[in-house]
Amino acid sequence: GQNIDQPTEMTATEGAIVQINCTYQTSGFNGLFWYQQHAGEAPTFLSYNVLDGLEEKGRFSSFLSRSKGYSYLLLKELQMKDSASYLCAVLDSNYQLIWGAGTKLIIKP
Amino acid sequence: ETGVTQTPRHLVMGMTNKKSLKCEQHLGHNAMYWYKQSAKKPLELMFVYNFKEQTENNSVPSRFSPECPNSSHLFLHLHTLQPEDSALYLCASSQVGGGSYNEQFFGPGTRLTVL
């Protein structure tokens, strides 16, 4: 079966760095997405990785290792507004998105 | 209007009611999706429409009935729902093919409560 695993909840301190991991087992791979979802709002796109390596976009970076079925989202200089759920999703061989349950990130002052 | 819009934002209905959820995308995309989001569970894909044709129906109960009259509009008709159907229903759209990597854009969702 297809499976996406990510931690349920993480806590970090304002100004610090946090890494949210995602491991996947899917039928085929056509890329991995990270989305951010604030409570009561729609998910919004953060990043897309299809090749191995690190993609940097401001305070956020996303890493992919296809051989290990592994990705992480790195958030630097954390701000209170970064408190949200972070969703990992893999595009499978049929170009359908398989979603993880999301990681709730709590930022403390 | 821009992006993906959904109405209503909140809906409370009894198990014998019939209601419809509406989604509209203003992005010129060719694919639209209905998702169900329950607390602490992954997003559940319900239906997919590519170029107005339904290409996915993930064993969704018949009390949920989708309709896609054109590439910009998507409806979800609801009837005789159960309390466990209470959830956030999200609509999304994307551009499939032509070199696109199928990034999905979501609407704000409809918070549905079934009494």
PDB file of C-alpha atoms in Angstrom:
ATOM      1  CA  GLY A   1       0.000   0.000   0.000  1.00  0.00           C
ATOM      2  CA  GLN A   2       0.946   3.634  -0.193  1.00  0.00           C
ATOM      3  CA  ASN A   3       2.095   5.387   2.943  1.00  0.00           C
ATOM      4  CA  ILE A   4       3.369   8.779   4.006  1.00  0.00           C
ATOM      5  CA  ASP A   5       4.750   9.167   7.538  1.00  0.00           C
ATOM      6  CA  GLN A   6       5.481  12.386   9.359  1.00  0.00           C
ATOM      7  CA  PRO A   7       5.488  13.304  13.060  1.00  0.00           C
ATOM      8  CA  THR A   8       2.133  14.305  14.492  1.00  0.00           C
ATOM      9  CA  GLU A   9       3.349  17.323  16.424  1.00  0.00           C
ATOM     10  CA  MET A  10       6.539  19.298  17.046  1.00  0.00           C
ATOM     11  CA  THR A  11       7.371  22.225  19.278  1.00  0.00           C
ATOM     12  CA  ALA A  12      10.074  24.807  18.648  1.00  0.00           C
ATOM     13  CA  THR A  13      11.162  28.199  19.947  1.00  0.00           C
ATOM     14  CA  GLU A  14      10.802  31.526  18.150  1.00  0.00           C
ATOM     15  CA  GLY A  15      14.027  32.362  16.298  1.00  0.00           C
ATOM     16  CA  ALA A  16      15.227  28.756  16.240  1.00  0.00           C
ATOM     17  CA  ILE A  17      15.457  26.161  13.446  1.00  0.00           C
ATOM     18  CA  VAL A  18      13.193  23.138  13.059  1.00  0.00           C
ATOM     19  CA  GLN A  19      13.304  20.175  10.694  1.00  0.00           C
ATOM     20  CA  ILE A  20      10.127  18.274   9.822  1.00  0.00           C
ATOM     21  CA  ASN A  21      10.734  14.830   8.357  1.00  0.00           C
ATOM     22  CA  CYS A  22       8.645  12.862   5.907  1.00  0.00           C
ATOM     23  CA  THR A  23       9.156   9.288   4.719  1.00  0.00           C
ATOM     24  CA  TYR A  24       7.154   7.732   1.950  1.00  0.00           C
ATOM     25  CA  GLN A  25       6.360   4.457   0.236  1.00  0.00           C
ATOM     26  CA  THR A  26       4.350   4.964  -2.928  1.00  0.00           C
ATOM     27  CA  SER A  27       3.670   3.264  -6.234  1.00  0.00           C
ATOM     28  CA  GLY A  28       5.882   5.424  -8.385  1.00  0.00           C
ATOM     29  CA  PHE A  29       7.210   8.895  -7.740  1.00  0.00           C
ATOM     30  CA  ASN A  30       6.687  12.081  -9.689  1.00  0.00           C
ATOM     31  CA  GLY A  31       7.637  14.590  -7.054  1.00  0.00           C
ATOM     32  CA  LEU A  32       7.078  15.579  -3.446  1.00  0.00           C
ATOM     33  CA  PHE A  33       5.204  18.618  -2.171  1.00  0.00           C
ATOM     34  CA  TRP A  34       5.150  20.479   1.116  1.00  0.00           C
ATOM     35  CA  TYR A  35       2.097  22.527   1.998  1.00  0.00           C
ATOM     36  CA  GLN A  36       1.404  24.792   4.968  1.00  0.00           C
ATOM     37  CA  GLN A  37      -2.046  24.882   6.548  1.00  0.00           C
ATOM     38  CA  HIS A  38      -3.031  27.353   9.251  1.00  0.00           C
ATOM     39  CA  ALA A  39      -5.913  26.328  11.482  1.00  0.00           C
ATOM     40  CA  GLY A  40      -9.237  26.806   9.715  1.00  0.00           C
ATOM     41  CA  GLU A  41      -7.609  27.758   6.414  1.00  0.00           C
ATOM     42  CA  ALA A  42      -6.767  26.107   3.100  1.00  0.00           C
ATOM     43  CA  PRO A  43      -3.412  24.391   2.522  1.00  0.00           C
ATOM     44  CA  THR A  44      -0.968  26.626   0.635  1.00  0.00           C
ATOM     45  CA  PHE A  45       1.946  25.469  -1.501  1.00  0.00           C
ATOM     46  CA  LEU A  46       5.459  25.746  -0.035  1.00  0.00           C
ATOM     47  CA  SER A  47       7.774  23.626  -2.171  1.00  0.00           C
ATOM     48  CA  TYR A  48       8.159  20.924  -4.782  1.00  0.00           C
ATOM     49  CA  ASN A  49      11.098  18.497  -5.136  1.00  0.00           C
ATOM     50  CA  VAL A  50      11.514  15.953  -7.887  1.00  0.00           C
ATOM     51  CA  LEU A  51      15.316  15.628  -7.961  1.00  0.00           C
ATOM     52  CA  ASP A  52      17.575  14.750  -5.034  1.00  0.00           C
ATOM     53  CA  GLY A  53      18.995  17.620  -3.107  1.00  0.00           C
ATOM     54  CA  LEU A  54      18.104  20.805  -1.313  1.00  0.00           C
ATOM     55  CA  GLU A  55      15.777  23.515  -2.587  1.00  0.00           C
ATOM     56  CA  GLU A  56      16.026  26.799  -0.718  1.00  0.00           C
ATOM     57  CA  LYS A  57      13.324  29.433  -0.687  1.00  0.00           C
ATOM     58  CA  GLY A  58      13.920  32.179   1.836  1.00  0.00           C
ATOM     59  CA  ARG A  59      13.579  30.899   5.396  1.00  0.00           C
ATOM     60  CA  PHE A  60      12.226  27.567   4.149  1.00  0.00           C
ATOM     61  CA  SER A  61      14.224  24.754   2.523  1.00  0.00           C
ATOM     62  CA  SER A  62      13.140  21.301   1.364  1.00  0.00           C
ATOM     63  CA  PHE A  63      15.356  18.270   0.880  1.00  0.00           C
ATOM     64  CA  LEU A  64      14.713  15.054  -1.039  1.00  0.00           C
ATOM     65  CA  SER A  65      16.423  11.672  -1.185  1.00  0.00           C
ATOM     66  CA  ARG A  66      14.565   9.409  -3.596  1.00  0.00           C
ATOM     67  CA  SER A  67      16.705   6.357  -2.815  1.00  0.00           C
ATOM     68  CA  LYS A  68      15.770   6.634   0.858  1.00  0.00           C
ATOM     69  CA  GLY A  69      12.147   7.663   0.303  1.00  0.00           C
ATOM     70  CA  TYR A  70      12.815  10.646   2.535  1.00  0.00           C
ATOM     71  CA  SER A  71      12.278  14.363   2.601  1.00  0.00           C
ATOM     72  CA  TYR A  72      12.500  17.126   5.159  1.00  0.00           C
ATOM     73  CA  LEU A  73      11.288  20.679   5.449  1.00  0.00           C
ATOM     74  CA  LEU A  74      13.678  23.026   7.230  1.00  0.00           C
ATOM     75  CA  LEU A  75      12.340  26.234   8.738  1.00  0.00           C
ATOM     76  CA  LYS A  76      14.856  28.849   9.906  1.00  0.00           C
ATOM     77  CA  GLU A  77      14.462  31.953  12.076  1.00  0.00           C
ATOM     78  CA  LEU A  78      11.101  30.727  13.274  1.00  0.00           C
ATOM     79  CA  GLN A  79       8.352  33.267  13.709  1.00  0.00           C
ATOM     80  CA  MET A  80       5.092  32.926  15.632  1.00  0.00           C
ATOM     81  CA  LYS A  81       3.192  33.017  12.338  1.00  0.00           C
ATOM     82  CA  ASP A  82       4.918  29.750  11.355  1.00  0.00           C
ATOM     83  CA  SER A  83       2.656  27.928  13.832  1.00  0.00           C
ATOM     84  CA  ALA A  84       0.645  25.727  11.478  1.00  0.00           C
ATOM     85  CA  SER A  85       0.334  22.196  10.153  1.00  0.00           C
ATOM     86  CA  TYR A  86       2.830  21.126   7.500  1.00  0.00           C
ATOM     87  CA  LEU A  87       1.617  18.540   5.004  1.00  0.00           C
ATOM     88  CA  CYS A  88       3.864  16.250   2.993  1.00  0.00           C
ATOM     89  CA  ALA A  89       2.407  14.815  -0.240  1.00  0.00           C
ATOM     90  CA  VAL A  90       3.834  12.588  -2.972  1.00  0.00           C
ATOM     91  CA  LEU A  91       2.721  12.554  -6.602  1.00  0.00           C
ATOM     92  CA  ASP A  92       2.441   8.878  -7.512  1.00  0.00           C
ATOM     93  CA  SER A  93       2.764   7.084 -10.858  1.00  0.00           C
ATOM     94  CA  ASN A  94      -0.828   8.092 -11.756  1.00  0.00           C
ATOM     95  CA  TYR A  95      -0.062  11.733 -10.939  1.00  0.00           C
ATOM     96  CA  GLN A  96      -2.351  11.598  -7.914  1.00  0.00           C
ATOM     97  CA  LEU A  97      -1.264  13.213  -4.655  1.00  0.00           C
ATOM     98  CA  ILE A  98      -0.850  10.887  -1.670  1.00  0.00           C
ATOM     99  CA  TRP A  99      -1.015  12.914   1.531  1.00  0.00           C
ATOM    100  CA  GLY A 100       0.535  12.538   4.961  1.00  0.00           C
ATOM    101  CA  ALA A 101      -1.550  13.361   8.029  1.00  0.00           C
ATOM    102  CA  GLY A 102       0.405  16.536   8.635  1.00  0.00           C
ATOM    103  CA  THR A 103       2.752  17.774  11.361  1.00  0.00           C
ATOM    104  CA  LYS A 104       1.368  20.382  13.731  1.00  0.00           C
ATOM    105  CA  LEU A 105       4.161  22.838  14.535  1.00  0.00           C
ATOM    106  CA  ILE A 106       3.826  24.858  17.731  1.00  0.00           C
ATOM    107  CA  ILE A 107       6.096  27.872  18.123  1.00  0.00           C
ATOM    108  CA  LYS A 108       6.764  29.135  21.645  1.00  0.00           C
ATOM    109  CA  PRO A 109       8.114  32.604  22.494  1.00  0.00           C
TER     110      PRO A 109
ATOM    111  CA  GLU B   1     -12.571  36.836  -7.541  1.00  0.00           C
ATOM    112  CA  THR B   2      -9.221  35.116  -7.712  1.00  0.00           C
ATOM    113  CA  GLY B   3      -7.948  31.629  -6.940  1.00  0.00           C
ATOM    114  CA  VAL B   4     -10.369  28.985  -5.762  1.00  0.00           C
ATOM    115  CA  THR B   5     -13.591  29.921  -3.984  1.00  0.00           C
ATOM    116  CA  GLN B   6     -16.001  27.710  -2.074  1.00  0.00           C
ATOM    117  CA  THR B   7     -19.496  28.273  -0.723  1.00  0.00           C
ATOM    118  CA  PRO B   8     -20.850  27.975   1.838  1.00  0.00           C
ATOM    119  CA  ARG B   9     -17.981  28.277   4.333  1.00  0.00           C
ATOM    120  CA  HIS B  10     -20.007  26.611   7.076  1.00  0.00           C
ATOM    121  CA  LEU B  11     -22.949  24.221   6.817  1.00  0.00           C
ATOM    122  CA  VAL B  12     -24.997  22.459   9.450  1.00  0.00           C
ATOM    123  CA  MET B  13     -27.471  19.877   8.212  1.00  0.00           C
ATOM    124  CA  GLY B  14     -29.661  17.092   9.477  1.00  0.00           C
ATOM    125  CA  MET B  15     -29.315  13.546   8.240  1.00  0.00           C
ATOM    126  CA  THR B  16     -32.403  13.833   6.067  1.00  0.00           C
ATOM    127  CA  ASN B  17     -31.446  17.127   4.393  1.00  0.00           C
ATOM    128  CA  LYS B  18     -30.172  17.654   0.862  1.00  0.00           C
ATOM    129  CA  LYS B  19     -27.558  20.333   0.299  1.00  0.00           C
ATOM    130  CA  SER B  20     -24.861  21.199  -2.233  1.00  0.00           C
ATOM    131  CA  LEU B  21     -21.340  22.531  -1.919  1.00  0.00           C
ATOM    132  CA  LYS B  22     -20.025  24.785  -4.660  1.00  0.00           C
ATOM    133  CA  CYS B  23     -16.488  25.364  -5.867  1.00  0.00           C
ATOM    134  CA  GLU B  24     -15.251  27.767  -8.535  1.00  0.00           C
ATOM    135  CA  GLN B  25     -11.704  28.200  -9.820  1.00  0.00           C
ATOM    136  CA  HIS B  26     -10.519  31.333 -11.594  1.00  0.00           C
ATOM    137  CA  LEU B  27      -7.084  29.989 -12.559  1.00  0.00           C
ATOM    138  CA  GLY B  28      -7.818  28.451 -15.971  1.00  0.00           C
ATOM    139  CA  HIS B  29      -6.945  24.977 -14.696  1.00  0.00           C
ATOM    140  CA  ASN B  30      -8.123  21.758 -16.330  1.00  0.00           C
ATOM    141  CA  ALA B  31      -8.500  19.540 -13.252  1.00  0.00           C
ATOM    142  CA  MET B  32     -10.589  19.894 -10.103  1.00  0.00           C
ATOM    143  CA  TYR B  33     -10.711  17.834  -6.906  1.00  0.00           C
ATOM    144  CA  TRP B  34     -12.857  17.211  -3.842  1.00  0.00           C
ATOM    145  CA  TYR B  35     -11.090  16.273  -0.618  1.00  0.00           C
ATOM    146  CA  LYS B  36     -12.365  15.388   2.847  1.00  0.00           C
ATOM    147  CA  GLN B  37     -10.243  16.497   5.802  1.00  0.00           C
ATOM    148  CA  SER B  38     -10.975  14.991   9.216  1.00  0.00           C
ATOM    149  CA  ALA B  39      -9.045  15.843  12.355  1.00  0.00           C
ATOM    150  CA  LYS B  40      -5.584  14.239  12.530  1.00  0.00           C
ATOM    151  CA  LYS B  41      -6.121  12.238   9.350  1.00  0.00           C
ATOM    152  CA  PRO B  42      -4.547  12.637   5.911  1.00  0.00           C
ATOM    153  CA  LEU B  43      -6.472  14.474   3.270  1.00  0.00           C
ATOM    154  CA  GLU B  44      -8.802  11.960   1.632  1.00  0.00           C
ATOM    155  CA  LEU B  45      -9.219  12.349  -2.094  1.00  0.00           C
ATOM    156  CA  MET B  46     -12.880  11.869  -3.008  1.00  0.00           C
ATOM    157  CA  PHE B  47     -13.281  12.809  -6.661  1.00  0.00           C
ATOM    158  CA  VAL B  48     -11.120  14.036  -9.528  1.00  0.00           C
ATOM    159  CA  TYR B  49     -12.281  15.709 -12.728  1.00  0.00           C
ATOM    160  CA  ASN B  50      -9.932  16.185 -15.683  1.00  0.00           C
ATOM    161  CA  PHE B  51     -11.383  18.282 -18.489  1.00  0.00           C
ATOM    162  CA  LYS B  52     -14.833  17.848 -16.925  1.00  0.00           C
ATOM    163  CA  GLU B  53     -14.585  14.052 -16.964  1.00  0.00           C
ATOM    164  CA  GLN B  54     -14.556  12.172 -13.711  1.00  0.00           C
ATOM    165  CA  THR B  55     -11.335  10.158 -13.556  1.00  0.00           C
ATOM    166  CA  GLU B  56     -11.287   9.167  -9.906  1.00  0.00           C
ATOM    167  CA  ASN B  57     -13.880   8.028  -7.407  1.00  0.00           C
ATOM    168  CA  ASN B  58     -12.182   6.635  -4.349  1.00  0.00           C
ATOM    169  CA  SER B  59     -14.953   4.352  -3.124  1.00  0.00           C
ATOM    170  CA  VAL B  60     -16.957   7.288  -1.901  1.00  0.00           C
ATOM    171  CA  PRO B  61     -20.468   6.461  -0.610  1.00  0.00           C
ATOM    172  CA  SER B  62     -23.290   7.284  -2.992  1.00  0.00           C
ATOM    173  CA  ARG B  63     -24.682   9.852  -0.560  1.00  0.00           C
ATOM    174  CA  PHE B  64     -21.960  12.115  -2.026  1.00  0.00           C
ATOM    175  CA  SER B  65     -22.637  12.988  -5.662  1.00  0.00           C
ATOM    176  CA  PRO B  66     -20.253  15.221  -7.637  1.00  0.00           C
ATOM    177  CA  GLU B  67     -21.117  17.369 -10.630  1.00  0.00           C
ATOM    178  CA  CYS B  68     -18.747  19.230 -12.943  1.00  0.00           C
ATOM    179  CA  PRO B  69     -20.720  21.275 -15.506  1.00  0.00           C
ATOM    180  CA  ASN B  70     -17.591  22.972 -16.889  1.00  0.00           C
ATOM    181  CA  SER B  71     -13.879  23.217 -16.167  1.00  0.00           C
ATOM    182  CA  SER B  72     -14.366  26.129 -13.750  1.00  0.00           C
ATOM    183  CA  HIS B  73     -17.181  24.813 -11.560  1.00  0.00           C
ATOM    184  CA  LEU B  74     -17.511  21.800  -9.310  1.00  0.00           C
ATOM    185  CA  PHE B  75     -20.358  20.788  -7.045  1.00  0.00           C
ATOM    186  CA  LEU B  76     -20.754  18.188  -4.326  1.00  0.00           C
ATOM    187  CA  HIS B  77     -24.360  17.188  -3.732  1.00  0.00           C
ATOM    188  CA  LEU B  78     -25.094  15.788  -0.292  1.00  0.00           C
ATOM    189  CA  HIS B  79     -28.052  13.694   0.848  1.00  0.00           C
ATOM    190  CA  THR B  80     -28.872  11.490   3.823  1.00  0.00           C
ATOM    191  CA  LEU B  81     -25.472  12.078   5.374  1.00  0.00           C
ATOM    192  CA  GLN B  82     -24.226  10.501   8.588  1.00  0.00           C
ATOM    193  CA  PRO B  83     -22.668  12.241  11.605  1.00  0.00           C
ATOM    194  CA  GLU B  84     -19.280  10.718  10.682  1.00  0.00           C
ATOM    195  CA  ASP B  85     -19.401  12.730   7.454  1.00  0.00           C
ATOM    196  CA  SER B  86     -18.807  15.876   9.508  1.00  0.00           C
ATOM    197  CA  ALA B  87     -15.476  17.265   8.297  1.00  0.00           C
ATOM    198  CA  LEU B  88     -13.818  20.032   6.304  1.00  0.00           C
ATOM    199  CA  TYR B  89     -14.476  19.595   2.579  1.00  0.00           C
ATOM    200  CA  LEU B  90     -11.790  21.113   0.415  1.00  0.00           C
ATOM    201  CA  CYS B  91     -11.890  21.825  -3.284  1.00  0.00           C
ATOM    202  CA  ALA B  92      -8.686  22.161  -5.285  1.00  0.00           C
ATOM    203  CA  SER B  93      -7.679  22.757  -8.873  1.00  0.00           C
ATOM    204  CA  SER B  94      -4.512  22.187 -10.882  1.00  0.00           C
ATOM    205  CA  GLN B  95      -3.120  22.229 -14.386  1.00  0.00           C
ATOM    206  CA  VAL B  96      -2.405  18.693 -15.539  1.00  0.00           C
ATOM    207  CA  GLY B  97      -0.037  18.012 -18.419  1.00  0.00           C
ATOM    208  CA  GLY B  98       1.939  20.404 -20.603  1.00  0.00           C
ATOM    209  CA  GLY B  99       4.975  20.157 -18.375  1.00  0.00           C
ATOM    210  CA  SER B 100       3.105  21.199 -15.226  1.00  0.00           C
ATOM    211  CA  TYR B 101       3.901  19.342 -12.024  1.00  0.00           C
ATOM    212  CA  ASN B 102       0.309  19.402 -10.899  1.00  0.00           C
ATOM    213  CA  GLU B 103       0.593  21.863  -8.011  1.00  0.00           C
ATOM    214  CA  GLN B 104      -2.847  21.993  -6.454  1.00  0.00           C
ATOM    215  CA  PHE B 105      -4.468  25.235  -5.343  1.00  0.00           C
ATOM    216  CA  PHE B 106      -7.027  24.894  -2.580  1.00  0.00           C
ATOM    217  CA  GLY B 107     -10.170  26.732  -1.716  1.00  0.00           C
ATOM    218  CA  PRO B 108     -10.897  27.786   1.884  1.00  0.00           C
ATOM    219  CA  GLY B 109     -13.120  24.750   2.482  1.00  0.00           C
ATOM    220  CA  THR B 110     -16.630  24.136   3.771  1.00  0.00           C
ATOM    221  CA  ARG B 111     -16.899  23.120   7.417  1.00  0.00           C
ATOM    222  CA  LEU B 112     -19.743  20.588   7.432  1.00  0.00           C
ATOM    223  CA  THR B 113     -21.531  19.436  10.556  1.00  0.00           C
ATOM    224  CA  VAL B 114     -24.118  16.665  10.309  1.00  0.00           C
ATOM    225  CA  LEU B 115     -26.487  16.431  13.244  1.00  0.00           C
TER     226      LEU B 115
END
